[in-house]
Amino acid sequence: MTAEVDNVPLWTRILQDVSKIQSSKQNKTLLILGDRQSGKSTLLSRLEESEDESNGLVLEYNFISVKDPINFTDEPQQLDVWTYDGDPNHLQMLEHVINADTIEQLAVAIVVDFARPWTIESSTKFWLDAVGECTNTVWNGLSDQEAKAGKDKIRKYLNRYRVTNGFKADAKVQQKEEDENDEKEEIEIPLEEGVLEKNYGIPIFLVATRSDILYSPDYAREYSLKSEHYDLVQQTLRTIAIEYGASLLFTAALSNRTQAQVLSDYIGHRLFGFPLTHDAEDVNRENIFIPSGWDSFAKIKGLFSKETKISDVFTPPSKAVEGERQLIPTPVFSEFLLEEKKRIETQPKANVQMDEMRKGVHQMMYNKPETQPIKQPEAGASPNKAGAAGGKPDAAANFFKNILAGSRGAPGAVPGAGPSVGVGAVGAPPIGIQPPPAVAKRMQEQGK
């Protein structure tokens, strides 16, 4: 044996070792779904432990390394990650990820956003239905034995979670015991009625992002939230999760990567068989973690006893509040001018004030009243009525008349220069009210 090894060239042995390492790695796939702007890219960046954002593609590919949380010396496993942008019009592209080649090594994460709680229930069910259509198509295309084996894998996992109290043993030991139990045709305890009612044959993770927004004062004030409403959202998601055999995890926008690490370890547990090192958490509302197989309808019912739906508490705001663009109709410019003309004509008092102001300015600049054609009173109208029709001088006209009256007796004033007044003159208006130099010069020439 030693002689044979010595006869093998060094580079050949290196390549053989690398080939063995590569063959030992398992290619697994994670598909991330959810509405647009629900936090999918942020979640992926936390799983990657980087700050990279999405490139805006409809279906975007990345990969991350998943490590065994206990045996750190083991080689990290590569996880292929596909992120769908959330466009409901291109769901056929999911077939490139959910197909016969990947379905046995596939898991799906569905992301919902706490910032839009009125969409949580409908969005979760929409993406679950989309996944169900794809998986049913794939399983129907495979043999009955393969389809049964895939779905039995999920059912057995939920059943054995209760028996092993959360899979605390080493993953390799677990797998060995499971294989032995399969050979002995173990008789399993049936699941509770309603649990895993819809079995897609793949692990499903429900991830609710920005869970800390529920504690925002503005948010609570807008919806008149009480502590029981937080439990209502949790109850709704847990009811959906237990029906599909899915797990549930909350992440906070401002927290550290703790929950992202929990999700990463749980993905490694479900896809690569790593041991599950995190306990279920149903008390801390911001960091909820409900692994598949842990929950029951009795636990869920204790959260919120009233017959209330999310839609009864959270109502969608207007599109303007959500930030969506709205087209504001504008009239034709000519129509706008006609409307303004009518509006001005319906305000005679304002017209009289502007006319008086114009006359006052003219008299101040040229020291003589503006010549206007004398309007003849209508037949049968008395002089008093005709004079009253013109309106009383307003404050602006009185202001200019006071300026003219003060300028005539002001010492140092230029004859005929109107309001040019010396500092401290008796009856002078406030400092700074003087005509421009060119106008003052012309007024001086007219006064000579």
Coordinates of N, CA, C and O in Angstrom, one line a residue, residues 158-264:
L158 N -41.0 16.7 11.9 CA -41.9 17.3 12.9 C -42.2 16.3 14.0 O -42.3 16.7 15.2
N159 N -42.4 15.1 13.7 CA -42.7 14.1 14.7 C -41.5 13.8 15.6 O -41.7 13.8 16.9
R160 N -40.3 13.8 15.1 CA -39.2 13.4 15.9 C -38.6 14.6 16.7 O -37.9 14.5 17.6
Y161 N -39.1 15.8 16.3 CA -38.7 17.0 17.1 C -39.2 16.9 18.5 O -38.5 17.2 19.5
R162 N -40.4 16.4 18.7 CA -41.0 16.2 20.0 C -40.3 15.1 20.8 O -40.1 15.2 22.0
V163 N -39.9 14.0 20.1 CA -39.3 12.9 20.7 C -37.9 13.2 21.2 O -37.6 12.9 22.4
T164 N -37.2 14.0 20.4 CA -35.8 14.3 20.8 C -35.6 15.6 21.6 O -34.5 16.0 21.9
N165 N -36.8 16.3 21.8 CA -36.8 17.6 22.5 C -35.9 18.6 21.9 O -35.1 19.3 22.5
G166 N -36.0 18.7 20.6 CA -35.3 19.8 19.9 C -34.0 19.4 19.2 O -33.1 20.2 18.9
F167 N -33.7 18.1 19.0 CA -32.5 17.6 18.3 C -31.3 18.1 19.0 O -30.5 18.8 18.4
K168 N -31.1 17.9 20.3 CA -29.9 18.4 21.0 C -28.7 17.5 20.7 O -27.6 17.9 21.0
A169 N -28.9 16.3 20.2 CA -27.8 15.4 20.0 C -27.0 15.8 18.8 O -27.4 16.7 18.0
D170 N -25.8 15.2 18.6 CA -25.0 15.5 17.4 C -25.7 15.1 16.2 O -26.4 14.0 16.2
A171 N -25.5 15.8 15.1 CA -26.3 15.6 13.9 C -25.9 14.2 13.3 O -26.8 13.5 12.8
K172 N -24.7 13.8 13.4 CA -24.3 12.5 12.8 C -25.0 11.3 13.6 O -25.4 10.3 13.0
V173 N -25.0 11.5 14.9 CA -25.6 10.5 15.8 C -27.1 10.4 15.5 O -27.7 9.3 15.4
Q174 N -27.7 11.6 15.3 CA -29.1 11.7 15.0 C -29.4 10.9 13.7 O -30.4 10.1 13.7
Q175 N -28.6 11.2 12.7 CA -28.9 10.6 11.4 C -28.8 9.1 11.5 O -29.6 8.4 10.9
K176 N -27.8 8.6 12.2 CA -27.6 7.2 12.4 C -28.8 6.5 13.0 O -29.3 5.5 12.6
E177 N -29.3 7.2 14.1 CA -30.4 6.7 14.8 C -31.7 6.7 13.9 O -32.5 5.8 14.0
E178 N -31.8 7.7 13.1 CA -33.0 7.8 12.3 C -33.0 6.7 11.2 O -34.0 6.1 10.9
D179 N -31.8 6.5 10.7 CA -31.7 5.4 9.7 C -32.0 4.1 10.3 O -32.7 3.2 9.7
E180 N -31.5 3.8 11.5 CA -31.8 2.6 12.2 C -33.3 2.4 12.4 O -33.9 1.4 12.3
N181 N -34.0 3.5 12.8 CA -35.4 3.5 13.1 C -36.2 3.2 11.8 O -37.2 2.6 11.8
D182 N -35.7 3.8 10.7 CA -36.4 3.6 9.4 C -36.3 2.1 9.0 O -37.2 1.5 8.5
E183 N -35.1 1.5 9.3 CA -35.0 0.1 8.9 C -35.9 -0.8 9.8 O -36.4 -1.8 9.3
K184 N -36.2 -0.4 11.0 CA -37.0 -1.2 11.9 C -38.5 -0.9 11.7 O -39.4 -1.4 12.4
E185 N -38.8 0.0 10.7 CA -40.2 0.4 10.4 C -40.9 0.9 11.6 O -41.9 0.4 12.1
E186 N -40.2 2.0 12.2 CA -40.8 2.5 13.4 C -42.2 3.0 13.3 O -42.6 3.6 12.2
I187 N -43.0 2.8 14.3 CA -44.4 3.2 14.3 C -44.4 4.6 14.9 O -44.1 4.8 16.1
E188 N -44.8 5.6 14.1 CA -44.7 7.0 14.6 C -46.1 7.4 15.2 O -47.1 6.9 14.8
I189 N -46.0 8.4 16.1 CA -47.2 8.9 16.7 C -47.8 9.9 15.7 O -47.1 10.8 15.2
P190 N -49.1 9.8 15.4 CA -49.7 10.7 14.4 C -49.6 12.2 14.9 O -49.7 12.4 16.1
L191 N -49.4 13.1 13.9 CA -49.4 14.5 14.2 C -50.8 15.0 14.7 O -51.8 14.4 14.3
E192 N -50.8 16.1 15.4 CA -52.0 16.7 15.8 C -52.8 17.1 14.6 O -52.3 17.5 13.6
E193 N -54.1 17.0 14.7 CA -55.0 17.4 13.6 C -54.8 18.8 13.2 O -54.8 19.7 14.1
G194 N -54.6 19.1 11.9 CA -54.3 20.4 11.5 C -52.9 20.8 11.3 O -52.5 21.7 10.6
V195 N -52.0 20.0 11.9 CA -50.5 20.2 11.8 C -50.1 19.6 10.4 O -50.4 18.5 10.1
L196 N -49.3 20.3 9.7 CA -48.8 19.9 8.4 C -50.0 19.5 7.5 O -49.9 18.5 6.8
E197 N -51.0 20.3 7.5 CA -52.1 20.0 6.7 C -51.8 20.1 5.2 O -52.3 19.4 4.3
K198 N -50.8 21.0 4.9 CA -50.3 21.1 3.5 C -48.8 20.9 3.5 O -48.1 21.6 4.1
N199 N -48.5 19.7 3.0 CA -47.1 19.3 3.0 C -46.5 19.4 1.6 O -46.9 18.8 0.6
Y200 N -45.5 20.4 1.5 CA -44.9 20.7 0.2 C -43.6 19.8 0.0 O -43.0 19.9 -1.1
G201 N -43.2 19.1 1.0 CA -42.0 18.3 0.9 C -40.7 19.0 1.0 O -39.6 18.4 0.7
I202 N -40.7 20.3 1.4 CA -39.5 21.1 1.6 C -39.6 21.9 2.9 O -40.7 22.2 3.3
P203 N -38.4 22.2 3.5 CA -38.5 23.1 4.7 C -38.9 24.5 4.3 O -38.5 25.0 3.3
I204 N -39.8 25.1 5.1 CA -40.2 26.4 4.9 C -40.0 27.3 6.1 O -40.3 26.9 7.3
F205 N -39.4 28.5 5.9 CA -39.1 29.4 7.0 C -39.9 30.7 6.8 O -39.8 31.3 5.7
L206 N -40.7 31.1 7.8 CA -41.4 32.3 7.7 C -40.6 33.4 8.5 O -40.4 33.1 9.7
V207 N -40.2 34.5 7.9 CA -39.4 35.5 8.5 C -40.1 36.8 8.5 O -40.5 37.3 7.4
A208 N -40.4 37.4 9.7 CA -41.1 38.7 9.8 C -40.0 39.7 10.2 O -39.4 39.6 11.2
T209 N -39.8 40.7 9.3 CA -38.7 41.7 9.5 C -39.3 42.9 10.2 O -40.5 43.1 10.2
R210 N -38.4 43.7 10.8 CA -38.7 45.0 11.4 C -39.8 44.8 12.5 O -40.7 45.6 12.7
S211 N -39.6 43.8 13.3 CA -40.5 43.5 14.4 C -40.5 44.6 15.5 O -41.5 44.8 16.2
D212 N -39.4 45.3 15.6 CA -39.3 46.4 16.6 C -40.1 47.6 16.3 O -40.3 48.5 17.1
I213 N -40.7 47.7 15.1 CA -41.5 48.9 14.7 C -42.8 48.9 15.5 O -43.5 49.9 15.6
L214 N -43.2 47.7 16.0 CA -44.5 47.7 16.8 C -44.4 48.5 18.0 O -45.4 48.9 18.6
Y215 N -43.2 48.8 18.5 CA -43.0 49.5 19.7 C -42.8 51.0 19.4 O -42.5 51.8 20.4
S216 N -42.9 51.4 18.2 CA -42.7 52.8 17.9 C -43.9 53.6 18.4 O -45.1 53.2 18.1
P217 N -43.7 54.7 19.1 CA -44.9 55.5 19.6 C -45.8 56.0 18.5 O -47.0 55.9 18.6
D218 N -45.2 56.5 17.3 CA -46.1 56.9 16.2 C -46.9 55.8 15.7 O -48.1 55.9 15.3
Y219 N -46.3 54.6 15.6 CA -46.9 53.4 15.0 C -48.1 53.0 16.0 O -49.2 52.7 15.5
A220 N -47.8 53.0 17.3 CA -48.8 52.6 18.2 C -50.0 53.6 18.3 O -51.1 53.2 18.5
R221 N -49.6 54.9 18.1 CA -50.6 55.9 18.2 C -51.5 55.9 17.0 O -52.7 56.1 17.0
E222 N -50.9 55.6 15.8 CA -51.7 55.5 14.6 C -52.8 54.5 14.6 O -53.9 54.6 14.1
Y223 N -52.4 53.3 15.1 CA -53.4 52.2 15.1 C -54.0 51.9 16.5 O -54.7 50.9 16.7
S224 N -53.7 52.8 17.5 CA -54.2 52.6 18.8 C -53.9 51.2 19.4 O -54.8 50.4 19.8
L225 N -52.6 50.8 19.3 CA -52.2 49.5 19.6 C -52.2 49.2 21.1 O -51.8 50.1 21.9
K226 N -52.4 48.0 21.4 CA -52.3 47.5 22.8 C -51.4 46.3 22.7 O -51.1 45.7 21.6
S227 N -50.9 45.8 23.9 CA -50.0 44.7 23.9 C -50.6 43.5 23.3 O -49.9 42.6 22.7
E228 N -51.9 43.3 23.4 CA -52.6 42.1 22.8 C -52.6 42.1 21.3 O -52.6 41.0 20.7
H229 N -52.4 43.3 20.7 CA -52.4 43.3 19.2 C -51.1 42.7 18.7 O -51.0 42.1 17.6
Y230 N -50.0 42.8 19.5 CA -48.7 42.2 19.1 C -48.9 40.7 19.1 O -48.4 40.0 18.2
D231 N -49.6 40.2 20.1 CA -49.9 38.7 20.1 C -50.8 38.3 19.0 O -50.7 37.1 18.6
L232 N -51.6 39.2 18.6 CA -52.5 38.8 17.4 C -51.7 38.5 16.2 O -52.0 37.6 15.5
V233 N -50.7 39.4 15.9 CA -49.9 39.2 14.7 C -49.1 37.9 14.9 O -49.0 37.1 13.9
Q234 N -48.5 37.6 16.0 CA -47.8 36.4 16.3 C -48.7 35.2 16.1 O -48.3 34.2 15.5
Q235 N -49.9 35.3 16.7 CA -50.8 34.2 16.6 C -51.2 33.8 15.2 O -51.3 32.7 14.7
T236 N -51.4 34.9 14.4 CA -51.8 34.7 13.0 C -50.7 34.0 12.2 O -50.9 33.0 11.5
L237 N -49.4 34.4 12.4 CA -48.3 33.8 11.7 C -48.1 32.4 12.2 O -47.7 31.5 11.4
R238 N -48.2 32.1 13.4 CA -47.9 30.8 14.0 C -49.0 29.8 13.5 O -48.8 28.6 13.3
T239 N -50.3 30.3 13.4 CA -51.3 29.4 12.9 C -51.1 29.0 11.4 O -51.3 27.9 11.0
I240 N -50.6 30.0 10.6 CA -50.2 29.6 9.2 C -49.0 28.7 9.2 O -49.0 27.7 8.4
A241 N -48.0 29.0 10.1 CA -46.8 28.1 10.0 C -47.1 26.7 10.4 O -46.6 25.8 9.8
I242 N -47.9 26.5 11.4 CA -48.1 25.1 11.9 C -48.9 24.3 10.8 O -48.8 23.1 10.7
E243 N -49.7 25.0 10.0 CA -50.5 24.4 9.0 C -49.6 23.8 7.9 O -49.9 22.8 7.3
Y244 N -48.5 24.5 7.6 CA -47.6 24.2 6.5 C -46.3 23.5 7.1 O -45.4 23.2 6.3
G245 N -46.3 23.2 8.4 CA -45.1 22.7 9.0 C -43.9 23.6 8.9 O -42.7 23.1 8.8
A246 N -44.1 24.9 8.9 CA -43.0 25.9 8.7 C -42.5 26.4 10.1 O -43.2 26.2 11.1
S247 N -41.4 26.9 10.1 CA -40.8 27.6 11.3 C -41.1 29.1 11.2 O -41.4 29.6 10.1
L248 N -41.0 29.8 12.3 CA -41.2 31.2 12.3 C -40.1 31.9 13.1 O -39.7 31.5 14.1
L249 N -39.7 33.1 12.5 CA -38.6 33.8 13.1 C -38.8 35.3 12.9 O -39.2 35.7 11.8
F250 N -38.7 36.1 14.0 CA -38.8 37.6 13.9 C -37.4 38.2 13.9 O -36.5 37.7 14.6
T251 N -37.2 39.2 13.1 CA -36.0 40.0 13.1 C -36.3 41.5 13.3 O -37.3 42.0 12.8
A252 N -35.4 42.2 14.1 CA -35.6 43.6 14.4 C -34.7 44.4 13.5 O -33.5 44.0 13.2
A253 N -35.1 45.6 13.1 CA -34.3 46.4 12.1 C -33.1 46.9 12.8 O -32.0 47.1 12.2
L254 N -33.2 47.3 14.1 CA -32.1 48.0 14.8 C -31.3 47.1 15.6 O -30.3 47.5 16.3
S255 N -31.6 45.8 15.7 CA -30.8 44.9 16.5 C -29.6 44.4 15.8 O -29.3 44.7 14.6
N256 N -28.7 43.7 16.6 CA -27.5 43.1 16.0 C -27.9 41.9 15.1 O -29.0 41.6 14.9
R257 N -26.9 41.1 14.8 CA -27.1 40.0 13.9 C -27.5 38.7 14.7 O -27.4 37.6 14.1
T258 N -27.9 38.8 15.9 CA -28.3 37.7 16.7 C -29.3 36.8 16.0 O -29.1 35.6 15.8
Q259 N -30.4 37.4 15.6 CA -31.5 36.6 15.0 C -31.1 36.1 13.6 O -31.5 35.0 13.2
A260 N -30.3 36.9 12.9 CA -29.7 36.4 11.6 C -28.9 35.1 11.8 O -28.9 34.2 11.0
Q261 N -28.1 35.1 12.9 CA -27.3 34.0 13.2 C -28.2 32.8 13.6 O -27.9 31.6 13.2
V262 N -29.3 33.0 14.3 CA -30.2 32.0 14.6 C -30.8 31.4 13.4 O -30.9 30.1 13.2
L263 N -31.2 32.2 12.4 CA -31.7 31.7 11.1 C -30.7 30.9 10.4 O -30.9 29.9 9.8
S264 N -29.4 31.5 10.3 CA -28.3 30.8 9.6 C -28.1 29.4 10.2 O -28.0 28.4 9.5

